[in-house]
Amino acid sequence: MKNTLKWVGILIFGIILLPLLAALFIYKKAVGKRDYDPEVLDNLEEAAQDYVKKKAPLSDVDSRYKYMRLAEKAIPAAKQIEIGDTEDKKIDGPAGKIPLRIYTPKEEGPYDIIIYFHGGGFITGGLQTHDTIARKLVQKTGARVVSVDYRLAPENPFPAAIEDAYATLLWAASHRTSLRNKNDQLIVAGDSTGANIAAVVAQLAKAKGQPEISKQILLYPATDIFSRDASVLYPSMDEFSEGYVLTKESLDKYFKLYLRNATDRKYDPLVAPIRSKDLSDLPKTFLVTAEYDPLRDQGEAYAEKLKNAGVPVFAKRFDKVPHDFMNTETAAAEETYNLIQEFLDEK
């Protein structure tokens, strides 16, 4: 009898308790340690303070699951952003299928077509993590947004993301009729490292002569790489090295994973678009930066270099917000969406 009870106990433990303990471990791993500095929060808008508290574990880039778990908390709110329709599809890419999500406004077309590349340090992120930004872009601008789930490092290091991004541009250009493109011109956009990809493919399209891109929207972009001279060129890299969501340490990890097999190309314009020797004739540019962001100075340096090359540029720094502020309910995020609408309406 005792042996029977013993085995029943072991069975119950194995079937019920072990999975619960495993789930608890995974949850704690996903939530992560809150490593923000409470003193820095006083510099931020109230909505941005709450965001920093929730997103501080982004500095740990070793767990993609952790990032996804945190980002997906925003998904229910994203679904409340009313638009016309969404469609998930896959297109042919250089190494297999590329997943896309096409967001359509409630209004009838034709539409501006925005090809959107999500941020996440080249190693995290996807269609779900940036669902809110895509929906708000559609709702605010009336454009149709094509969000791209490009290949991620370290499994697929540089240039995989760029190859997928450019392949998506070519697909969109060949499907202008079915996409109901307003003026047969495409717009590229992205945030953070997604803005890096947008800037790179804009240069690539110019070099190859196709497709035609009319405008680029760059939200707190990474335009150069993390390197020993980064702090000299861009003081914000050290000034906001930790405590504001994105950290100097995480940037170092991102680029090392992204360039795993191509460290000799770290200053290639396909990696660091600011390193291009010729920025003339690039698309009209919308570029915003955040005051408390290690990437702030290199984004603003890129805006200045574009202006010097004769490219029409709208550039604005938003105060009292950190990197990734477009995922917050701050006044800065709301104003940015309104400014993007005005930018798209300009001839």
mmCIF file of C-alpha atoms in Angstrom:
data_model
loop_
_atom_site.group_PDB
_atom_site.id
_atom_site.type_symbol
_atom_site.label_atom_id
_atom_site.label_comp_id
_atom_site.label_asym_id
_atom_site.label_seq_id
_atom_site.Cartn_x
_atom_site.Cartn_y
_atom_site.Cartn_z
ATOM 1 C CA MET A 1 0.000 0.000 0.000
ATOM 2 C CA LYS A 2 2.809 2.385 0.939
ATOM 3 C CA ASN A 3 4.578 1.679 -2.344
ATOM 4 C CA THR A 4 1.374 2.327 -4.234
ATOM 5 C CA LEU A 5 0.896 5.686 -2.517
ATOM 6 C CA LYS A 6 4.534 6.495 -3.151
ATOM 7 C CA TRP A 7 4.187 5.879 -6.881
ATOM 8 C CA VAL A 8 0.918 7.810 -7.011
ATOM 9 C CA GLY A 9 2.678 10.751 -5.364
ATOM 10 C CA ILE A 10 5.533 10.600 -7.847
ATOM 11 C CA LEU A 11 3.057 10.407 -10.704
ATOM 12 C CA ILE A 12 1.119 13.436 -9.465
ATOM 13 C CA PHE A 13 4.363 15.372 -9.010
ATOM 14 C CA GLY A 14 5.524 14.476 -12.506
ATOM 15 C CA ILE A 15 2.246 15.235 -14.242
ATOM 16 C CA ILE A 16 1.140 18.352 -12.361
ATOM 17 C CA LEU A 17 3.858 19.997 -10.323
ATOM 18 C CA LEU A 18 6.806 19.688 -12.675
ATOM 19 C CA PRO A 19 5.041 21.458 -15.567
ATOM 20 C CA LEU A 20 3.915 24.189 -13.162
ATOM 21 C CA LEU A 21 7.445 24.679 -11.878
ATOM 22 C CA ALA A 22 8.759 24.747 -15.433
ATOM 23 C CA ALA A 23 6.144 27.336 -16.433
ATOM 24 C CA LEU A 24 7.064 29.473 -13.412
ATOM 25 C CA PHE A 25 10.754 29.304 -14.347
ATOM 26 C CA ILE A 26 10.024 30.297 -17.950
ATOM 27 C CA TYR A 27 7.811 33.150 -16.801
ATOM 28 C CA LYS A 28 10.482 34.532 -14.473
ATOM 29 C CA LYS A 29 13.037 34.185 -17.245
ATOM 30 C CA ALA A 30 10.729 36.036 -19.606
ATOM 31 C CA VAL A 31 9.958 38.868 -17.214
ATOM 32 C CA GLY A 32 13.623 39.285 -16.329
ATOM 33 C CA LYS A 33 15.323 41.482 -13.781
ATOM 34 C CA ARG A 34 14.352 45.135 -13.630
ATOM 35 C CA ASP A 35 17.730 46.747 -14.185
ATOM 36 C CA TYR A 36 16.647 50.350 -14.801
ATOM 37 C CA ASP A 37 18.070 53.184 -12.684
ATOM 38 C CA PRO A 38 15.238 54.816 -10.690
ATOM 39 C CA GLU A 39 17.079 58.158 -10.677
ATOM 40 C CA VAL A 40 16.931 58.521 -14.444
ATOM 41 C CA LEU A 41 13.150 58.254 -14.533
ATOM 42 C CA ASP A 42 12.769 61.827 -13.317
ATOM 43 C CA ASN A 43 14.020 63.004 -16.719
ATOM 44 C CA LEU A 44 11.182 61.345 -18.640
ATOM 45 C CA GLU A 45 7.526 61.933 -19.400
ATOM 46 C CA GLU A 46 5.266 59.968 -17.062
ATOM 47 C CA ALA A 47 4.194 57.539 -19.809
ATOM 48 C CA ALA A 48 7.831 57.007 -20.756
ATOM 49 C CA GLN A 49 8.756 56.260 -17.135
ATOM 50 C CA ASP A 50 6.327 53.352 -17.027
ATOM 51 C CA TYR A 51 7.675 52.071 -20.339
ATOM 52 C CA VAL A 52 11.278 52.089 -19.099
ATOM 53 C CA LYS A 53 10.253 50.103 -16.019
ATOM 54 C CA LYS A 54 8.610 47.436 -18.164
ATOM 55 C CA LYS A 55 11.186 47.276 -20.951
ATOM 56 C CA ALA A 56 14.437 47.591 -19.007
ATOM 57 C CA PRO A 57 15.367 43.900 -19.583
ATOM 58 C CA LEU A 58 15.939 44.709 -23.255
ATOM 59 C CA SER A 59 19.581 45.099 -22.252
ATOM 60 C CA ASP A 60 19.702 41.306 -21.972
ATOM 61 C CA VAL A 61 19.731 40.177 -25.599
ATOM 62 C CA ASP A 62 20.590 36.561 -24.855
ATOM 63 C CA SER A 63 16.952 35.483 -24.689
ATOM 64 C CA ARG A 64 14.756 36.129 -27.724
ATOM 65 C CA TYR A 65 11.867 34.574 -25.825
ATOM 66 C CA LYS A 66 12.219 37.214 -23.118
ATOM 67 C CA TYR A 67 11.892 40.023 -25.640
ATOM 68 C CA MET A 68 8.887 38.417 -27.310
ATOM 69 C CA ARG A 69 7.197 37.764 -23.972
ATOM 70 C CA LEU A 70 7.536 41.409 -22.959
ATOM 71 C CA ALA A 71 6.497 42.798 -26.327
ATOM 72 C CA GLU A 72 3.413 40.620 -26.607
ATOM 73 C CA LYS A 73 1.945 42.234 -23.512
ATOM 74 C CA ALA A 74 1.000 45.130 -25.786
ATOM 75 C CA ILE A 75 -0.823 42.999 -28.373
ATOM 76 C CA PRO A 76 -4.338 43.180 -26.824
ATOM 77 C CA ALA A 77 -4.089 46.987 -26.857
ATOM 78 C CA ALA A 78 -2.887 46.898 -30.455
ATOM 79 C CA LYS A 79 -5.966 44.987 -31.573
ATOM 80 C CA GLN A 80 -8.101 47.876 -30.298
ATOM 81 C CA ILE A 81 -6.539 50.204 -32.868
ATOM 82 C CA GLU A 82 -9.211 49.978 -35.515
ATOM 83 C CA ILE A 83 -8.190 49.709 -39.152
ATOM 84 C CA GLY A 84 -9.784 48.147 -42.199
ATOM 85 C CA ASP A 85 -8.114 44.747 -42.467
ATOM 86 C CA THR A 86 -4.928 42.736 -42.068
ATOM 87 C CA GLU A 87 -3.623 39.941 -44.253
ATOM 88 C CA ASP A 88 -0.744 37.581 -43.492
ATOM 89 C CA LYS A 89 1.018 36.153 -46.521
ATOM 90 C CA LYS A 90 4.383 34.801 -47.621
ATOM 91 C CA ILE A 91 6.370 35.802 -50.662
ATOM 92 C CA ASP A 92 9.375 34.240 -52.349
ATOM 93 C CA GLY A 93 12.710 35.434 -50.986
ATOM 94 C CA PRO A 94 16.378 34.697 -51.641
ATOM 95 C CA ALA A 95 16.455 31.931 -49.009
ATOM 96 C CA GLY A 96 12.834 30.795 -48.808
ATOM 97 C CA LYS A 97 9.540 32.435 -47.927
ATOM 98 C CA ILE A 98 9.378 35.898 -46.350
ATOM 99 C CA PRO A 99 6.352 36.427 -44.059
ATOM 100 C CA LEU A 100 4.525 39.723 -44.509
ATOM 101 C CA ARG A 101 1.555 41.356 -42.837
ATOM 102 C CA ILE A 102 -0.398 43.812 -44.962
ATOM 103 C CA TYR A 103 -2.437 46.428 -43.080
ATOM 104 C CA THR A 104 -5.232 48.181 -44.966
ATOM 105 C CA PRO A 105 -7.119 51.339 -43.889
ATOM 106 C CA LYS A 106 -10.882 51.513 -43.608
ATOM 107 C CA GLU A 107 -10.967 54.018 -46.450
ATOM 108 C CA GLU A 108 -10.998 52.965 -50.081
ATOM 109 C CA GLY A 109 -7.711 53.280 -51.974
ATOM 110 C CA PRO A 110 -5.578 54.075 -53.797
ATOM 111 C CA TYR A 111 -2.988 54.281 -51.024
ATOM 112 C CA ASP A 112 0.508 55.342 -50.203
ATOM 113 C CA ILE A 113 2.419 52.084 -49.671
ATOM 114 C CA ILE A 114 4.771 51.965 -46.682
ATOM 115 C CA ILE A 115 7.192 49.031 -46.471
ATOM 116 C CA TYR A 116 7.935 48.755 -42.738
ATOM 117 C CA PHE A 117 10.949 47.089 -41.104
ATOM 118 C CA HIS A 118 10.694 46.389 -37.390
ATOM 119 C CA GLY A 119 13.405 47.111 -34.836
ATOM 120 C CA GLY A 120 14.909 44.635 -32.387
ATOM 121 C CA GLY A 121 18.662 44.803 -32.841
ATOM 122 C CA PHE A 122 18.649 42.528 -35.904
ATOM 123 C CA ILE A 123 18.120 39.551 -33.570
ATOM 124 C CA THR A 124 14.629 39.963 -32.114
ATOM 125 C CA GLY A 125 11.229 41.311 -33.058
ATOM 126 C CA GLY A 126 8.697 40.413 -35.701
ATOM 127 C CA LEU A 127 5.210 41.074 -37.002
ATOM 128 C CA GLN A 128 3.612 40.766 -33.566
ATOM 129 C CA THR A 129 6.041 42.944 -31.618
ATOM 130 C CA HIS A 130 5.459 45.908 -33.930
ATOM 131 C CA ASP A 131 1.765 45.396 -34.562
ATOM 132 C CA THR A 132 0.899 48.574 -32.637
ATOM 133 C CA ILE A 133 3.175 50.843 -34.678
ATOM 134 C CA ALA A 134 1.945 49.389 -37.978
ATOM 135 C CA ARG A 135 -1.706 49.811 -37.010
ATOM 136 C CA LYS A 136 -1.224 53.372 -35.820
ATOM 137 C CA LEU A 137 0.590 54.278 -39.021
ATOM 138 C CA VAL A 138 -2.380 53.002 -41.003
ATOM 139 C CA GLN A 139 -4.930 54.688 -38.781
ATOM 140 C CA LYS A 140 -3.137 58.050 -38.698
ATOM 141 C CA THR A 141 -1.922 58.305 -42.295
ATOM 142 C CA GLY A 142 -4.416 56.314 -44.356
ATOM 143 C CA ALA A 143 -1.493 54.471 -45.953
ATOM 144 C CA ARG A 144 -1.362 50.730 -46.573
ATOM 145 C CA VAL A 145 1.516 49.242 -44.540
ATOM 146 C CA VAL A 146 3.462 46.116 -45.490
ATOM 147 C CA SER A 147 5.324 44.875 -42.405
ATOM 148 C CA VAL A 148 8.275 42.578 -43.170
ATOM 149 C CA ASP A 149 9.324 39.596 -41.040
ATOM 150 C CA TYR A 150 12.890 39.449 -42.337
ATOM 151 C CA ARG A 151 15.413 36.800 -41.254
ATOM 152 C CA LEU A 152 17.120 37.392 -37.924
ATOM 153 C CA ALA A 153 20.653 36.929 -36.638
ATOM 154 C CA PRO A 154 22.505 35.054 -35.259
ATOM 155 C CA GLU A 155 20.959 32.197 -37.269
ATOM 156 C CA ASN A 156 20.868 34.459 -40.321
ATOM 157 C CA PRO A 157 23.511 37.180 -39.950
ATOM 158 C CA PHE A 158 24.241 40.048 -42.337
ATOM 159 C CA PRO A 159 23.328 40.375 -45.172
ATOM 160 C CA ALA A 160 20.226 38.158 -44.753
ATOM 161 C CA ALA A 161 17.984 40.949 -43.414
ATOM 162 C CA ILE A 162 19.017 43.304 -46.213
ATOM 163 C CA GLU A 163 18.407 40.629 -48.865
ATOM 164 C CA ASP A 164 14.895 39.978 -47.543
ATOM 165 C CA ALA A 165 14.158 43.692 -47.276
ATOM 166 C CA TYR A 166 15.207 44.432 -50.839
ATOM 167 C CA ALA A 167 13.342 41.365 -52.153
ATOM 168 C CA THR A 168 10.195 42.710 -50.476
ATOM 169 C CA LEU A 169 10.668 46.070 -52.192
ATOM 170 C CA LEU A 170 10.898 44.378 -55.562
ATOM 171 C CA TRP A 171 7.782 42.318 -54.792
ATOM 172 C CA ALA A 172 5.837 45.439 -53.789
ATOM 173 C CA ALA A 173 6.974 47.248 -56.936
ATOM 174 C CA SER A 174 5.715 44.364 -59.090
ATOM 175 C CA HIS A 175 2.365 44.271 -57.238
ATOM 176 C CA ARG A 176 1.519 47.968 -57.268
ATOM 177 C CA THR A 177 -1.812 47.336 -58.977
ATOM 178 C CA SER A 178 -3.043 44.744 -56.465
ATOM 179 C CA LEU A 179 -1.721 46.876 -53.586
ATOM 180 C CA ARG A 180 -3.595 49.842 -55.096
ATOM 181 C CA ASN A 181 -0.524 52.045 -54.967
ATOM 182 C CA LYS A 182 -1.479 55.716 -55.264
ATOM 183 C CA ASN A 183 1.427 57.079 -57.283
ATOM 184 C CA ASP A 184 3.576 54.098 -58.261
ATOM 185 C CA GLN A 185 6.161 55.052 -55.664
ATOM 186 C CA LEU A 186 7.079 53.224 -52.489
ATOM 187 C CA ILE A 187 7.906 54.541 -49.030
ATOM 188 C CA VAL A 188 10.353 52.731 -46.739
ATOM 189 C CA ALA A 189 10.148 53.059 -42.970
ATOM 190 C CA GLY A 190 11.485 51.491 -39.816
ATOM 191 C CA ASP A 191 12.418 52.008 -36.196
ATOM 192 C CA SER A 192 15.845 51.573 -34.601
ATOM 193 C CA THR A 193 17.679 48.799 -36.473
ATOM 194 C CA GLY A 194 14.620 48.535 -38.710
ATOM 195 C CA ALA A 195 15.315 52.159 -39.648
ATOM 196 C CA ASN A 196 18.871 51.071 -40.421
ATOM 197 C CA ILE A 197 17.456 48.512 -42.856
ATOM 198 C CA ALA A 198 15.140 51.129 -44.400
ATOM 199 C CA ALA A 199 18.045 53.536 -44.905
ATOM 200 C CA VAL A 200 20.227 50.796 -46.379
ATOM 201 C CA VAL A 201 17.634 49.574 -48.892
ATOM 202 C CA ALA A 202 16.932 53.175 -49.925
ATOM 203 C CA GLN A 203 20.613 53.461 -50.841
ATOM 204 C CA LEU A 204 20.547 50.039 -52.476
ATOM 205 C CA ALA A 205 17.517 50.931 -54.603
ATOM 206 C CA LYS A 206 19.267 54.116 -55.757
ATOM 207 C CA ALA A 207 22.415 52.165 -56.671
ATOM 208 C CA LYS A 208 20.481 49.483 -58.578
ATOM 209 C CA GLY A 209 18.082 51.919 -60.201
ATOM 210 C CA GLN A 210 14.997 50.148 -58.849
ATOM 211 C CA PRO A 211 12.483 50.279 -57.387
ATOM 212 C CA GLU A 212 11.632 53.963 -57.101
ATOM 213 C CA ILE A 213 11.351 55.093 -53.495
ATOM 214 C CA SER A 214 9.788 58.500 -52.910
ATOM 215 C CA LYS A 215 10.282 58.900 -49.150
ATOM 216 C CA GLN A 216 11.928 57.285 -46.139
ATOM 217 C CA ILE A 217 10.728 57.419 -42.536
ATOM 218 C CA LEU A 218 13.488 56.758 -40.000
ATOM 219 C CA LEU A 219 12.514 56.500 -36.331
ATOM 220 C CA TYR A 220 15.489 56.817 -33.926
ATOM 221 C CA PRO A 221 17.693 55.026 -36.467
ATOM 222 C CA ALA A 222 20.948 53.125 -36.012
ATOM 223 C CA THR A 223 23.026 54.622 -38.829
ATOM 224 C CA ASP A 224 26.512 53.598 -37.738
ATOM 225 C CA ILE A 225 27.814 50.620 -35.784
ATOM 226 C CA PHE A 226 29.002 50.246 -32.234
ATOM 227 C CA SER A 227 32.782 50.611 -32.274
ATOM 228 C CA ARG A 228 35.658 51.945 -30.223
ATOM 229 C CA ASP A 229 35.333 55.373 -31.782
ATOM 230 C CA ALA A 230 31.567 55.501 -31.341
ATOM 231 C CA SER A 231 31.745 57.486 -28.105
ATOM 232 C CA VAL A 232 34.037 60.064 -29.713
ATOM 233 C CA LEU A 233 31.814 60.501 -32.757
ATOM 234 C CA TYR A 234 28.541 60.199 -30.835
ATOM 235 C CA PRO A 235 28.721 61.346 -27.179
ATOM 236 C CA SER A 236 25.159 60.130 -26.514
ATOM 237 C CA MET A 237 26.541 56.587 -26.726
ATOM 238 C CA ASP A 238 28.272 57.103 -23.367
ATOM 239 C CA GLU A 239 25.910 59.705 -21.932
ATOM 240 C CA PHE A 240 22.957 57.292 -22.066
ATOM 241 C CA SER A 241 24.900 54.032 -21.978
ATOM 242 C CA GLU A 242 22.501 52.442 -19.492
ATOM 243 C CA GLY A 243 19.248 53.036 -17.680
ATOM 244 C CA TYR A 244 17.069 54.058 -20.646
ATOM 245 C CA VAL A 245 15.860 50.792 -22.257
ATOM 246 C CA LEU A 246 18.583 50.536 -24.910
ATOM 247 C CA THR A 247 22.107 50.172 -23.550
ATOM 248 C CA LYS A 248 25.641 50.439 -24.859
ATOM 249 C CA GLU A 249 26.228 46.829 -23.837
ATOM 250 C CA SER A 250 23.222 45.563 -25.773
ATOM 251 C CA LEU A 251 24.258 47.513 -28.878
ATOM 252 C CA ASP A 252 27.636 45.820 -28.734
ATOM 253 C CA LYS A 253 25.952 42.404 -28.576
ATOM 254 C CA TYR A 254 23.524 43.235 -31.368
ATOM 255 C CA PHE A 255 26.200 44.204 -33.843
ATOM 256 C CA LYS A 256 28.492 41.310 -32.951
ATOM 257 C CA LEU A 257 25.685 38.834 -33.601
ATOM 258 C CA TYR A 258 24.551 40.632 -36.752
ATOM 259 C CA LEU A 259 28.089 40.722 -38.188
ATOM 260 C CA ARG A 260 29.051 37.271 -36.968
ATOM 261 C CA ASN A 261 30.514 36.253 -40.328
ATOM 262 C CA ALA A 262 31.328 39.707 -41.698
ATOM 263 C CA THR A 263 33.275 41.708 -39.115
ATOM 264 C CA ASP A 264 35.481 43.056 -41.913
ATOM 265 C CA ARG A 265 32.421 44.852 -43.350
ATOM 266 C CA LYS A 266 31.465 46.826 -40.259
ATOM 267 C CA TYR A 267 31.947 50.141 -42.079
ATOM 268 C CA ASP A 268 30.234 48.986 -45.262
ATOM 269 C CA PRO A 269 27.310 51.349 -46.085
ATOM 270 C CA LEU A 270 25.119 48.229 -46.255
ATOM 271 C CA VAL A 271 25.758 47.953 -42.510
ATOM 272 C CA ALA A 272 26.366 51.591 -41.587
ATOM 273 C CA PRO A 273 24.488 53.824 -44.070
ATOM 274 C CA ILE A 274 26.116 56.978 -42.711
ATOM 275 C CA ARG A 275 29.433 55.682 -44.105
ATOM 276 C CA SER A 276 28.255 56.071 -47.701
ATOM 277 C CA LYS A 277 30.434 58.422 -49.744
ATOM 278 C CA ASP A 278 27.482 59.641 -51.809
ATOM 279 C CA LEU A 279 24.115 60.374 -50.214
ATOM 280 C CA SER A 280 22.818 62.574 -53.004
ATOM 281 C CA ASP A 281 19.531 61.769 -54.746
ATOM 282 C CA LEU A 282 18.207 59.730 -51.850
ATOM 283 C CA PRO A 283 14.475 59.947 -50.998
ATOM 284 C CA LYS A 284 12.964 62.799 -49.071
ATOM 285 C CA THR A 285 13.565 61.932 -45.416
ATOM 286 C CA PHE A 286 11.618 62.078 -42.155
ATOM 287 C CA LEU A 287 13.904 61.389 -39.181
ATOM 288 C CA VAL A 288 13.180 61.651 -35.461
ATOM 289 C CA THR A 289 15.432 61.018 -32.477
ATOM 290 C CA ALA A 290 14.907 60.693 -28.724
ATOM 291 C CA GLU A 291 16.729 62.829 -26.166
ATOM 292 C CA TYR A 292 17.625 59.905 -23.889
ATOM 293 C CA ASP A 293 18.906 57.426 -26.448
ATOM 294 C CA PRO A 294 22.478 56.213 -27.089
ATOM 295 C CA LEU A 295 21.643 56.259 -30.825
ATOM 296 C CA ARG A 296 20.522 59.900 -30.761
ATOM 297 C CA ASP A 297 23.709 61.515 -32.044
ATOM 298 C CA GLN A 298 24.307 59.125 -34.921
ATOM 299 C CA GLY A 299 20.723 59.563 -36.085
ATOM 300 C CA GLU A 300 21.099 63.337 -36.040
ATOM 301 C CA ALA A 301 24.481 63.078 -37.762
ATOM 302 C CA TYR A 302 22.841 61.115 -40.578
ATOM 303 C CA ALA A 303 20.128 63.770 -40.948
ATOM 304 C CA GLU A 304 22.796 66.454 -41.230
ATOM 305 C CA LYS A 305 24.823 64.467 -43.749
ATOM 306 C CA LEU A 306 21.710 63.941 -45.886
ATOM 307 C CA LYS A 307 20.974 67.684 -45.794
ATOM 308 C CA ASN A 308 24.532 68.457 -46.850
ATOM 309 C CA ALA A 309 24.060 66.086 -49.795
ATOM 310 C CA GLY A 310 21.022 68.055 -50.948
ATOM 311 C CA VAL A 311 18.363 65.633 -49.692
ATOM 312 C CA PRO A 312 15.176 67.288 -48.315
ATOM 313 C CA VAL A 313 15.079 66.311 -44.623
ATOM 314 C CA PHE A 314 12.624 66.861 -41.804
ATOM 315 C CA ALA A 315 14.463 66.121 -38.539
ATOM 316 C CA LYS A 316 13.233 66.536 -34.991
ATOM 317 C CA ARG A 317 14.511 65.531 -31.564
ATOM 318 C CA PHE A 318 11.872 64.746 -28.949
ATOM 319 C CA ASP A 319 12.792 65.667 -25.390
ATOM 320 C CA LYS A 320 12.106 63.666 -22.228
ATOM 321 C CA VAL A 321 11.656 60.329 -24.022
ATOM 322 C CA PRO A 322 13.884 57.244 -24.454
ATOM 323 C CA HIS A 323 14.672 55.004 -27.394
ATOM 324 C CA ASP A 324 11.618 53.137 -28.726
ATOM 325 C CA PHE A 325 9.218 55.871 -27.566
ATOM 326 C CA MET A 326 6.834 55.101 -30.463
ATOM 327 C CA ASN A 327 5.659 52.149 -28.374
ATOM 328 C CA THR A 328 4.563 54.470 -25.559
ATOM 329 C CA GLU A 329 1.500 56.624 -24.954
ATOM 330 C CA THR A 330 3.607 59.771 -24.777
ATOM 331 C CA ALA A 331 2.788 63.089 -26.380
ATOM 332 C CA ALA A 332 5.962 62.625 -28.434
ATOM 333 C CA ALA A 333 4.623 59.439 -30.031
ATOM 334 C CA GLU A 334 1.278 61.047 -30.848
ATOM 335 C CA GLU A 335 2.966 64.100 -32.361
ATOM 336 C CA THR A 336 5.257 61.888 -34.447
ATOM 337 C CA TYR A 337 2.316 60.088 -36.058
ATOM 338 C CA ASN A 338 0.727 63.436 -36.881
ATOM 339 C CA LEU A 339 3.988 64.714 -38.370
ATOM 340 C CA ILE A 340 4.328 61.568 -40.475
ATOM 341 C CA GLN A 341 0.849 62.209 -41.876
ATOM 342 C CA GLU A 342 1.867 65.752 -42.836
ATOM 343 C CA PHE A 343 5.095 64.420 -44.344
ATOM 344 C CA LEU A 344 3.203 61.961 -46.529
ATOM 345 C CA ASP A 345 0.773 64.660 -47.655
ATOM 346 C CA GLU A 346 3.614 66.863 -48.900
ATOM 347 C CA LYS A 347 4.345 66.805 -52.617
#
